[in-house]
Coordinates of C-alpha atoms and ligand atoms in Angstrom, one line a residue:
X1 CA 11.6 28.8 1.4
X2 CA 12.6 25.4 2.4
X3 CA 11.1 23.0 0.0
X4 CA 10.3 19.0 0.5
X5 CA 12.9 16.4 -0.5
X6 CA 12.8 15.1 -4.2
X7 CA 10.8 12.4 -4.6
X8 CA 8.7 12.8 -1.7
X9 CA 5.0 14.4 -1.2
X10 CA 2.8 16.1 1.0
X11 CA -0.4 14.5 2.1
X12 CA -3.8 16.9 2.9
X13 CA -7.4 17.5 1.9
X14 CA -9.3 14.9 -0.9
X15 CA -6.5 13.1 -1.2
X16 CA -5.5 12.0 2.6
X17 CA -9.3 11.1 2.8
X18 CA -9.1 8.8 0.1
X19 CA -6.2 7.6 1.3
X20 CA -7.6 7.1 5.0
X21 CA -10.3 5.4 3.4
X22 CA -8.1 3.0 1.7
X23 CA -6.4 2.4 4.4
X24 CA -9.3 1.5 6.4
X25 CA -10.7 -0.9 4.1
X26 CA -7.3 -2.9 4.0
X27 CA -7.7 -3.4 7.6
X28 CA -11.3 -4.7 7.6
X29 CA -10.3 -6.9 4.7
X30 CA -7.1 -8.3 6.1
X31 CA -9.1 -9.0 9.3
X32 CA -11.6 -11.2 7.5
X33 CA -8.5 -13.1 5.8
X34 CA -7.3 -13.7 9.2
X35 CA -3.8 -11.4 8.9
X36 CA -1.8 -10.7 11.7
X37 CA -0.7 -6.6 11.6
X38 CA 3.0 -6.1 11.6
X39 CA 5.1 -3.3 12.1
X40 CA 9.1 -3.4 11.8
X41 CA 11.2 -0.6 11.9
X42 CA 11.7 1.7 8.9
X43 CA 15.5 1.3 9.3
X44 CA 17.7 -1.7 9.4
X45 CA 20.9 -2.9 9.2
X46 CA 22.0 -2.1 5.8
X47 CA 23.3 -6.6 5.5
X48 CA 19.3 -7.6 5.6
X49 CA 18.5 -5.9 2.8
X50 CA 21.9 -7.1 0.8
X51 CA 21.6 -10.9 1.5
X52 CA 17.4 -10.1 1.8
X53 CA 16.7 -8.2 -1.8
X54 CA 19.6 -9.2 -3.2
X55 CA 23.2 -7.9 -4.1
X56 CA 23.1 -7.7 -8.1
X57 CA 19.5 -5.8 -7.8
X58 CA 19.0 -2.7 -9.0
X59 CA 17.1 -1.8 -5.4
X60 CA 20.8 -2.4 -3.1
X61 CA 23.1 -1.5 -6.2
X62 CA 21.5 1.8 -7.0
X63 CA 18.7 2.7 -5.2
X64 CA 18.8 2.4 -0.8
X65 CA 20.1 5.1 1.2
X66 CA 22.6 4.0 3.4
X67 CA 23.8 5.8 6.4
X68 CA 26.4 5.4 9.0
X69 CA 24.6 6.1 12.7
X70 CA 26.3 8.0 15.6
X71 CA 27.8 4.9 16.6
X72 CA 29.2 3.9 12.9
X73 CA 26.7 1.3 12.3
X74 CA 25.8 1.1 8.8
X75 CA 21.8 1.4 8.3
X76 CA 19.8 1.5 5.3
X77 CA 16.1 3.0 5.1
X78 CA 13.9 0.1 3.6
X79 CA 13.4 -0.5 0.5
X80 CA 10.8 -2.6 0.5
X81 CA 9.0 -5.0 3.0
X82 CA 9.7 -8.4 3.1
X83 CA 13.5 -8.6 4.9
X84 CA 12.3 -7.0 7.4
X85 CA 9.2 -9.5 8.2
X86 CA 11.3 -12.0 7.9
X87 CA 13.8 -10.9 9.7
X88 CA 11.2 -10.2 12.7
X89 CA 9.8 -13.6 11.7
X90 CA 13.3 -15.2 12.6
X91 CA 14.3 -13.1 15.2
X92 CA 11.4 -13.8 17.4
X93 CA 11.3 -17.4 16.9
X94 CA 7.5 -17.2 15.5
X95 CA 8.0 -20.7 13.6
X96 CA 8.3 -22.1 16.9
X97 CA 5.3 -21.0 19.0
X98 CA 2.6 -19.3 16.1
X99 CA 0.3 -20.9 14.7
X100 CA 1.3 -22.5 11.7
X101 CA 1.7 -20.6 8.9
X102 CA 2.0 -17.3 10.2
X103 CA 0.0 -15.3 8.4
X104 CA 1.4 -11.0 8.4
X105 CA 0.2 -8.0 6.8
X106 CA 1.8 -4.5 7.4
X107 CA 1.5 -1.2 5.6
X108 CA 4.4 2.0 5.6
X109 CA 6.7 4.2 4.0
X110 CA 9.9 2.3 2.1
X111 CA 12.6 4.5 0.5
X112 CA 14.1 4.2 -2.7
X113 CA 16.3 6.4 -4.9
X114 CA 14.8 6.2 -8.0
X115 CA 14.5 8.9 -10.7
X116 CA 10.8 10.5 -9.4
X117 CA 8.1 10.3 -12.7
X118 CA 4.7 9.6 -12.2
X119 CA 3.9 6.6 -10.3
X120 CA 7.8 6.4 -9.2
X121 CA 8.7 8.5 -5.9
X122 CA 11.5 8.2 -3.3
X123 CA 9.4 7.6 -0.6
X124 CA 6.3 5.8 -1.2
X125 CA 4.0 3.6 0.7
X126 CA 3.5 0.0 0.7
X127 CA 0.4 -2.5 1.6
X128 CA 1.9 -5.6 1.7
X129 CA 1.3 -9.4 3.1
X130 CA 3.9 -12.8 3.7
X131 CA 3.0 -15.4 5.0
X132 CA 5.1 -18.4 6.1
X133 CA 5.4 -22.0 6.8
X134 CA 3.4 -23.2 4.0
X135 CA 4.2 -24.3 0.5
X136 CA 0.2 -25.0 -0.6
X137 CA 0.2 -23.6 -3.7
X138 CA -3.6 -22.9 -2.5
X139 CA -1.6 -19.7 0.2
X140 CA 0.3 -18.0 -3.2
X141 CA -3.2 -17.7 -4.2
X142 CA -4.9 -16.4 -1.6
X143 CA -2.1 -14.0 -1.7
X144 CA -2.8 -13.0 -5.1
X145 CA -6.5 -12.6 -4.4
X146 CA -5.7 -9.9 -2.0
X147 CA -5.1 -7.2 -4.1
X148 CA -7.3 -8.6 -6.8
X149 CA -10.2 -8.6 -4.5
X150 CA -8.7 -5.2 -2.6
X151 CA -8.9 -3.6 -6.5
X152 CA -12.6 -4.8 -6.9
X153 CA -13.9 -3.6 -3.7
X154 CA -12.3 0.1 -5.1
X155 CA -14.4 -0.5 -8.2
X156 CA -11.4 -0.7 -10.6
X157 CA -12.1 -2.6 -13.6
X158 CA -9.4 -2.6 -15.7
X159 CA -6.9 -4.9 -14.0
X160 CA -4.5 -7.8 -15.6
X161 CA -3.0 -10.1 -13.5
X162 CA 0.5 -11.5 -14.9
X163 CA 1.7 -14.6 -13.1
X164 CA 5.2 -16.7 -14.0
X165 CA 7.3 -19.1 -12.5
X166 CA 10.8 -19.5 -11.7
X167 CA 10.4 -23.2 -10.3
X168 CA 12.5 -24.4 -7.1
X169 CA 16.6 -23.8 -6.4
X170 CA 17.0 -27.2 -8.8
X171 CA 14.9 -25.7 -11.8
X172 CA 16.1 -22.2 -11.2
X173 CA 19.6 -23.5 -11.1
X174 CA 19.1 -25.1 -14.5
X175 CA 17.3 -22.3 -16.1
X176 CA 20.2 -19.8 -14.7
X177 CA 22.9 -22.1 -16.7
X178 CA 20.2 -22.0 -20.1
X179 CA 20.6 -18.2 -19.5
X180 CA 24.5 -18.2 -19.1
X181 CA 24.6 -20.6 -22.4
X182 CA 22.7 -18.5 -24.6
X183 CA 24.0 -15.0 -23.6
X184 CA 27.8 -15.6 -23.4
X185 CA 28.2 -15.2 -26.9
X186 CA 26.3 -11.7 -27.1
X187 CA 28.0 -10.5 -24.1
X188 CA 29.2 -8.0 -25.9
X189 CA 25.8 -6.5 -26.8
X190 CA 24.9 -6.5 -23.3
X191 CA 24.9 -3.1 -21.3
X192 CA 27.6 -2.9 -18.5
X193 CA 24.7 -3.4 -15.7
X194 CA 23.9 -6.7 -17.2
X195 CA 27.5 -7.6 -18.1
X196 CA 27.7 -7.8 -14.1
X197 CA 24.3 -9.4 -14.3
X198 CA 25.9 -12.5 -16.0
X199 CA 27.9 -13.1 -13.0
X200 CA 25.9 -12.5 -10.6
X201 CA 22.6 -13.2 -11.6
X202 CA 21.6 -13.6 -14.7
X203 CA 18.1 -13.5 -14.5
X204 CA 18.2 -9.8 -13.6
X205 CA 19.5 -9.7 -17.7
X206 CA 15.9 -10.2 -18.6
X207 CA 14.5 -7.7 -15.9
X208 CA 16.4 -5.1 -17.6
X209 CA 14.9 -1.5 -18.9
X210 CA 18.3 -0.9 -21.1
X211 CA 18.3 -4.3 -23.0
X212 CA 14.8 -4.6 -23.2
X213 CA 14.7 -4.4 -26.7
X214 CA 17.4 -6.0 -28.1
X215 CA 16.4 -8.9 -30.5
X216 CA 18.3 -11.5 -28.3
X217 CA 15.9 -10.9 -25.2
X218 CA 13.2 -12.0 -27.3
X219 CA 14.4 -15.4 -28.1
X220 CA 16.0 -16.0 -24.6
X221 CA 15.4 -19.3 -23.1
X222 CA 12.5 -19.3 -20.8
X223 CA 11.7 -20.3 -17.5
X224 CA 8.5 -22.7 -18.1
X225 CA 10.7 -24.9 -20.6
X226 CA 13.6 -25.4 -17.1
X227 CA 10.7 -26.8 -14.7
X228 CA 11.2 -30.0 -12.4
X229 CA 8.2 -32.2 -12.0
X230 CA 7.8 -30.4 -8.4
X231 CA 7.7 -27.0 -9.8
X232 CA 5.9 -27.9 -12.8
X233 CA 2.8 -29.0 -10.2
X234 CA 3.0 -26.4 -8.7
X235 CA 2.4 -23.9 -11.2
X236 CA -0.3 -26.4 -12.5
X237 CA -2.2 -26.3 -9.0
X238 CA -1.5 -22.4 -8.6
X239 CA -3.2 -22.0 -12.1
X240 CA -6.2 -25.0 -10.7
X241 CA -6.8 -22.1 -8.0
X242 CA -6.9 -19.1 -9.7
X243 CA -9.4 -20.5 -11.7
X244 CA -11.2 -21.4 -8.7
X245 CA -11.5 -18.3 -7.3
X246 CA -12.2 -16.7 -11.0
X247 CA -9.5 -14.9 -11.0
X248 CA -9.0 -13.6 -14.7
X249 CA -4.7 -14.3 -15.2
X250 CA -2.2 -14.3 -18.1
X251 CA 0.8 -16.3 -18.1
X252 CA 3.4 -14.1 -18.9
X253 CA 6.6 -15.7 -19.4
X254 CA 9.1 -13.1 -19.1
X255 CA 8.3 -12.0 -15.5
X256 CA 10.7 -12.1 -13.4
X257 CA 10.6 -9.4 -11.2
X258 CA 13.4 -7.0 -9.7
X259 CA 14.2 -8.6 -6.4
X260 CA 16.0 -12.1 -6.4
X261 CA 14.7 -13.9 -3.2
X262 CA 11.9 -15.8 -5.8
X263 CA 11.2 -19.1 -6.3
X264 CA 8.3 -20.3 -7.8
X265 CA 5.3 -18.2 -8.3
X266 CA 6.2 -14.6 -9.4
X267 CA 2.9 -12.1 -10.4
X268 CA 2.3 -8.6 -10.7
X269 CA -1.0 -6.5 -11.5
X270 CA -1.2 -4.2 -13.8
X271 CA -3.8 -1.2 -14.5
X272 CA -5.1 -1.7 -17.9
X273 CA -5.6 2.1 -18.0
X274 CA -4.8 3.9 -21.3
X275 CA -1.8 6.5 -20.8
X276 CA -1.3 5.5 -17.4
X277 CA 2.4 4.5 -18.6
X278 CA 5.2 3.6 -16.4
X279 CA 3.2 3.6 -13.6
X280 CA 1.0 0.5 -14.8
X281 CA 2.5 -2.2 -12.5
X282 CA 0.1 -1.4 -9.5
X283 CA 1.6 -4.4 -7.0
X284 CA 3.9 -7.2 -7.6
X285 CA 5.0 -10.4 -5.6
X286 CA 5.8 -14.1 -5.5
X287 CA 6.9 -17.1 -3.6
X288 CA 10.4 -17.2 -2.0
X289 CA 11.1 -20.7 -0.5
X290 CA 14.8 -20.2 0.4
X291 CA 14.9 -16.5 2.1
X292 CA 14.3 -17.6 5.3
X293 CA 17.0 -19.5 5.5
X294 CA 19.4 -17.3 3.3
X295 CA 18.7 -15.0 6.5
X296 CA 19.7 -17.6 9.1
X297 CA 16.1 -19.0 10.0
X298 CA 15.2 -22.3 9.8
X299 CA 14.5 -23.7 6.3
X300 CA 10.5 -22.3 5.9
X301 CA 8.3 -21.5 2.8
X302 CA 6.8 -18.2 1.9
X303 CA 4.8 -16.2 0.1
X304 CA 3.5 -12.3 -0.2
X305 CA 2.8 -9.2 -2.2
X306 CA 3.2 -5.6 -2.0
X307 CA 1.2 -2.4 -3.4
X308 CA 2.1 0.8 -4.0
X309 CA -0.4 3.3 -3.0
X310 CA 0.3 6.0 -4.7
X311 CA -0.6 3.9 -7.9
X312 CA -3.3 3.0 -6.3
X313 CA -5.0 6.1 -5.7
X314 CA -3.7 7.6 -9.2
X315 CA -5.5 4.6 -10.5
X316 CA -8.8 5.2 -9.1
X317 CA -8.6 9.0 -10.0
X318 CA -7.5 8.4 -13.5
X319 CA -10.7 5.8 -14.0
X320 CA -12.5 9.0 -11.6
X321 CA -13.7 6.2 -9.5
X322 CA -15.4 8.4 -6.6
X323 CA -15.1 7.1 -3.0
X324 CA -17.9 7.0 -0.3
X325 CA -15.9 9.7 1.7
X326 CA -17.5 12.5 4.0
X327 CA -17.4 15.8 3.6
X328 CA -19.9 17.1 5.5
X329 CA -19.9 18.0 9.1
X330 CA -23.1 17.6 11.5
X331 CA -23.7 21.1 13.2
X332 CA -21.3 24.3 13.0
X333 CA -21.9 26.0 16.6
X334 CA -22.5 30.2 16.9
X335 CA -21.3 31.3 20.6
X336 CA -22.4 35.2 19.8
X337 CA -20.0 36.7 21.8
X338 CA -17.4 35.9 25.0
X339 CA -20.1 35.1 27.6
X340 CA -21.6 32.3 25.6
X341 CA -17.7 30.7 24.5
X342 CA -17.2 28.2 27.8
X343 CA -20.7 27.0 27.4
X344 CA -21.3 26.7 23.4
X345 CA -17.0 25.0 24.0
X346 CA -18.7 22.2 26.6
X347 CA -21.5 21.2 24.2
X348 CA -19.1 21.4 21.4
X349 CA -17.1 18.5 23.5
X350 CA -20.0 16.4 24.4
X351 CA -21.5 16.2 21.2
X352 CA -18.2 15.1 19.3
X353 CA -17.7 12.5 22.5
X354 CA -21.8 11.4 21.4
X355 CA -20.6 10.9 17.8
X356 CA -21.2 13.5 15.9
X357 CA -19.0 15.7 14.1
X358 CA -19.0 19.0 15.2
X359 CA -16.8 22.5 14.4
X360 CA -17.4 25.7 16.3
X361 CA -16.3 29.2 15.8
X362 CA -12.7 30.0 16.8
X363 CA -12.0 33.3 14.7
X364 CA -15.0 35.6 16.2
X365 CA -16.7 36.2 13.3
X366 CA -19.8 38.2 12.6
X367 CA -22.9 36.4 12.1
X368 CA -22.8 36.2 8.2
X369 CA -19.3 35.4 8.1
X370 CA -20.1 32.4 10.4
X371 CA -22.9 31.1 8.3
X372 CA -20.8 31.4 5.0
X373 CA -18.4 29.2 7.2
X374 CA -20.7 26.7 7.8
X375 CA -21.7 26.1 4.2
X376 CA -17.8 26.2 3.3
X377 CA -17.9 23.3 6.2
X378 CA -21.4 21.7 4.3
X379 CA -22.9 21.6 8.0
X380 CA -26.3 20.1 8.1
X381 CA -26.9 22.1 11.1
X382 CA -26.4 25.6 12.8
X383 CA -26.7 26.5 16.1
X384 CA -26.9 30.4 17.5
X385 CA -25.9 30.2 21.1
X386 CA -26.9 33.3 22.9
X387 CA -27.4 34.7 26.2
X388 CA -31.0 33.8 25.7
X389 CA -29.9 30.1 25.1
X390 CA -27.7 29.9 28.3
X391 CA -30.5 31.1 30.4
X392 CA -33.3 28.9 29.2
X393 CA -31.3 25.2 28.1
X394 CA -33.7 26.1 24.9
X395 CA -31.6 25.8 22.0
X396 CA -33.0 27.3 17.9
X397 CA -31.0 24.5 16.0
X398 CA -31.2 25.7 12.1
X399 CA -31.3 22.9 9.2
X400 CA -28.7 24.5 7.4
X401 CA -30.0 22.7 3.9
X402 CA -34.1 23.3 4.4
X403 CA -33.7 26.5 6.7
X404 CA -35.7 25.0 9.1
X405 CA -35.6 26.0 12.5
X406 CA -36.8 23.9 15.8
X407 CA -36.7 25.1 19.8
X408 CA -35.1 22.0 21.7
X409 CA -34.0 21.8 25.6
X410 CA -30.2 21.0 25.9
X411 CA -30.9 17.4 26.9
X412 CA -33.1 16.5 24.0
X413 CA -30.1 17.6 21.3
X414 CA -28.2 13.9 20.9
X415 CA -31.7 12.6 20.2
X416 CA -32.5 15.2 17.9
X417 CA -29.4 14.7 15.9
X418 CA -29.5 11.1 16.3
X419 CA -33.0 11.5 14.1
X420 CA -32.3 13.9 11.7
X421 CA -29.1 13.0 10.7
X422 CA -28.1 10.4 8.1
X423 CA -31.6 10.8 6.1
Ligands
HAM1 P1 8.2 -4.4 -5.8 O1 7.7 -4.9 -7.1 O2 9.6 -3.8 -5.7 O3 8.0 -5.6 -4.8 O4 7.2 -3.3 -5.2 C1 5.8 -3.5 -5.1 C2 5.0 -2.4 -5.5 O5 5.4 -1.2 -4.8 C3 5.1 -2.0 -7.0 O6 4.3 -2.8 -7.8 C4 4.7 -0.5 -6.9 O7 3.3 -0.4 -6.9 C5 5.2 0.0 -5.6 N1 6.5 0.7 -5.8 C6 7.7 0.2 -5.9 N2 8.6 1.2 -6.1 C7 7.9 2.3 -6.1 C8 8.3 3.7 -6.1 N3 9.5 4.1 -6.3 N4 7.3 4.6 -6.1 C9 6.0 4.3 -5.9 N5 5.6 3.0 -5.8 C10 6.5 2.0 -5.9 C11 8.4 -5.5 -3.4 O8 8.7 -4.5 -2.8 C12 8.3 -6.9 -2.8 N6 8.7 -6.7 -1.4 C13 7.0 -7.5 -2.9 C14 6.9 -8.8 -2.2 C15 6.3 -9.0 -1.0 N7 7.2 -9.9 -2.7 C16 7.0 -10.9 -1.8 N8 6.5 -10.3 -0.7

């Protein structure tokens, strides 16, 4: 038996309602932010995502799959978001004739090879949001309240919101020198990842799972004590916002996130859920003021998130946070045997087109086998179509819950259902 890829997953029954669910009430709630839906491809040249992510991250050094296309082009499946938005940002000239900033939100599979735990696959899905041409502190917080508020509407409780900053190029460049200072001398101590950290980026030291514990991260310089006055505002005003909008936040000091377009704000959320583990960090995101440009777009600002949803929904079932999701159908339909099939198959089709939701039998079962279907489908309703019922246009509908049965004419059904349903 062929099995599916490592890493990957199957979607079916409870779980693709939830997720359909989910999905739905993303889009209602990224219409009344005023989002514009984006969708760019799932491969790209494999350059975006080096200059875009970043070369010294773990996500190009370790973790895209790269392939060469029939025509030798090298391509990379995404990784994440972002480069690609921008990239369709830039490429179709949207600072020049959108209305300013441009507000995107887009959702979809990125590919990553990771080691698969729980919480961690190779293909996952992403809800995300950028949004560009500002530099209001005011927008990195109305992109933070997205998944806050997205999380609240779920009904999970348990969430910790942990913001940071990394200041502008000037501050960053300053605080990347305090880093090279004060971990030249233990270079030694350093795993061989973040030996080629120092070079290349030695922020991505402090990011990393290996070193993690060694007693010199703890007493690394920090990012807050390398601030200009800009950057220091900033964070200032971000935090002024937050607090505006009673957002509950902790400034968390060693944040700094595993991609390296950031500048300024940097958060994640994480699930305060006991034994949830690894899997905690449910979304994570920041401001990135220079990407646009590192792309070869015109100097613009911006900001944006993205969740996973596979946390997501292993949140809400580890916190058993039920959904309002249907599982019910409206009427289960009885043709009793092959004269009554094109007629009980027409009424089938109408009804569904009137809005309800409607099976019928397409295995010939007996009677009783047909019923016990209908309560495996919880159907509200049963109807028997017989040659009786084709003759007349007088239909015995069955409540399937009270056993209640009423006599209706054909063209009085929609209005029957229309009543009786939903109570
Ligand atoms: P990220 O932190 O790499 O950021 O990923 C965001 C979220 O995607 C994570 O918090 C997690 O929920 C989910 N995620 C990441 N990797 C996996 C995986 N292997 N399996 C399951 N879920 C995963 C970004 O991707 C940035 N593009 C976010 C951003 C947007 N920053 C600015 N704009």
């Amino acid at each position: 038996m062929i099995q599916k890829a490592k890493g990957t997953y199957d979607v079916y029954g409870q779980y693709g309602k939830r997720l359909l669910y989910i999905e739905d009430l993303i889009e209602g709630l990224m219409e009344k932010y005023n989002y514009e839906y984006f969708r760019t491809p799932i491969f790209e040249s494999s350059n975006l995502f080096h200059r875009g992510v970043g070369e010294a991250t773990d996500i190009v050094t370790k973790e895209t799959y790269d392939f060469k296309d029939r025509g030798n082009r090298d391509l990379t499946l995404r990784p994440e978001g972002t480069a690609g938005i921008v990239r369709s940002y830039i490429e179709n000239k949207m600072y020049g004739n959108h209305s300013i900033p441009v507000k995107a939100w887009y959702y979809g599979p990125m590919y990553r090879y990771e080691r698969p735990q729980s919480g961690r696959f190779r293909e996952f899905y992403q809800f995300g949001v950028e949004v560009f041409g500002s530099n209001d502190p005011m927008v990195d917080v109305e992109v933070i309240s997205i998944p806050v508020n997205l999380y609240k509407l779920l009904g999970l409780k348990e969430i910790k919101v942990n913001i940071n900053t990394l200041g502008d190029s000037e501050s960053r460049s300053n605080y990347r020198e305090a880093l090279v200072e004060y971990f030249r001398p233990y270079l030694n101590d350093l795993c061989e990842d973040c030996k080629d950290r120092f070079n290349k980026n030695p922020l991505r030291i402090l990011d990393c799972k290996v070193d993690a514990n060694l007693e010199i991260m703890k007493h690394a310089p920090k990012t807050i004590d390398y601030l200009n006055e800009t950057s220091k505002k900033h964070f200032e005003n971000v935090k002024k916002y937050l607090s505006a909008l009673n957002i509950d936040y902790v400034v968390n000091t060693n944040l700094v996130r595993g991609l390296d377009y950031y500048t300024h704000t940097v958060f994640e959320v994480e699930a305060k859920v006991k034994g949830f583990g690894s899997q905690n960090v449910l979304c994570g995101g920041g401001r990135y003021d220079n990407l646009v440009e590192t792309l070869d777009g015109p100097k613009t600002s911006g900001v944006g998130f993205a969740l996973g949803m596979e946390r997501l929904i292993a949140a809400l079932d580890y916190e058993k946070i039920e959904l309002p999701i249907v599982n019910n159908i409206d009427l289960y339909i009885i043709p009793v045997s092959e004269n009554e099939k094109d007629y009980s198959f027409n009424m089938c089709m109408d009804l569904r087109l009137n809005g309800f939701i409607v099976e019928i039998d397409y295995n010939n079962r007996n009677l009783k086998n047909n019923f016990k279907n209908a309560d495996r489908l919880n159907s509200k309703f049963v109807m028997i179509i017989g040659e009786e019922e084709v003759k007349t246009g007088i239909i015995t509908i069955k409540n399937n819950i009270t056993k209640e049965e009423n006599k209706i004419k054909k063209e009085d059904l929609i209005n029957f259902l229309d009543e009786n349903i939903g109570e």
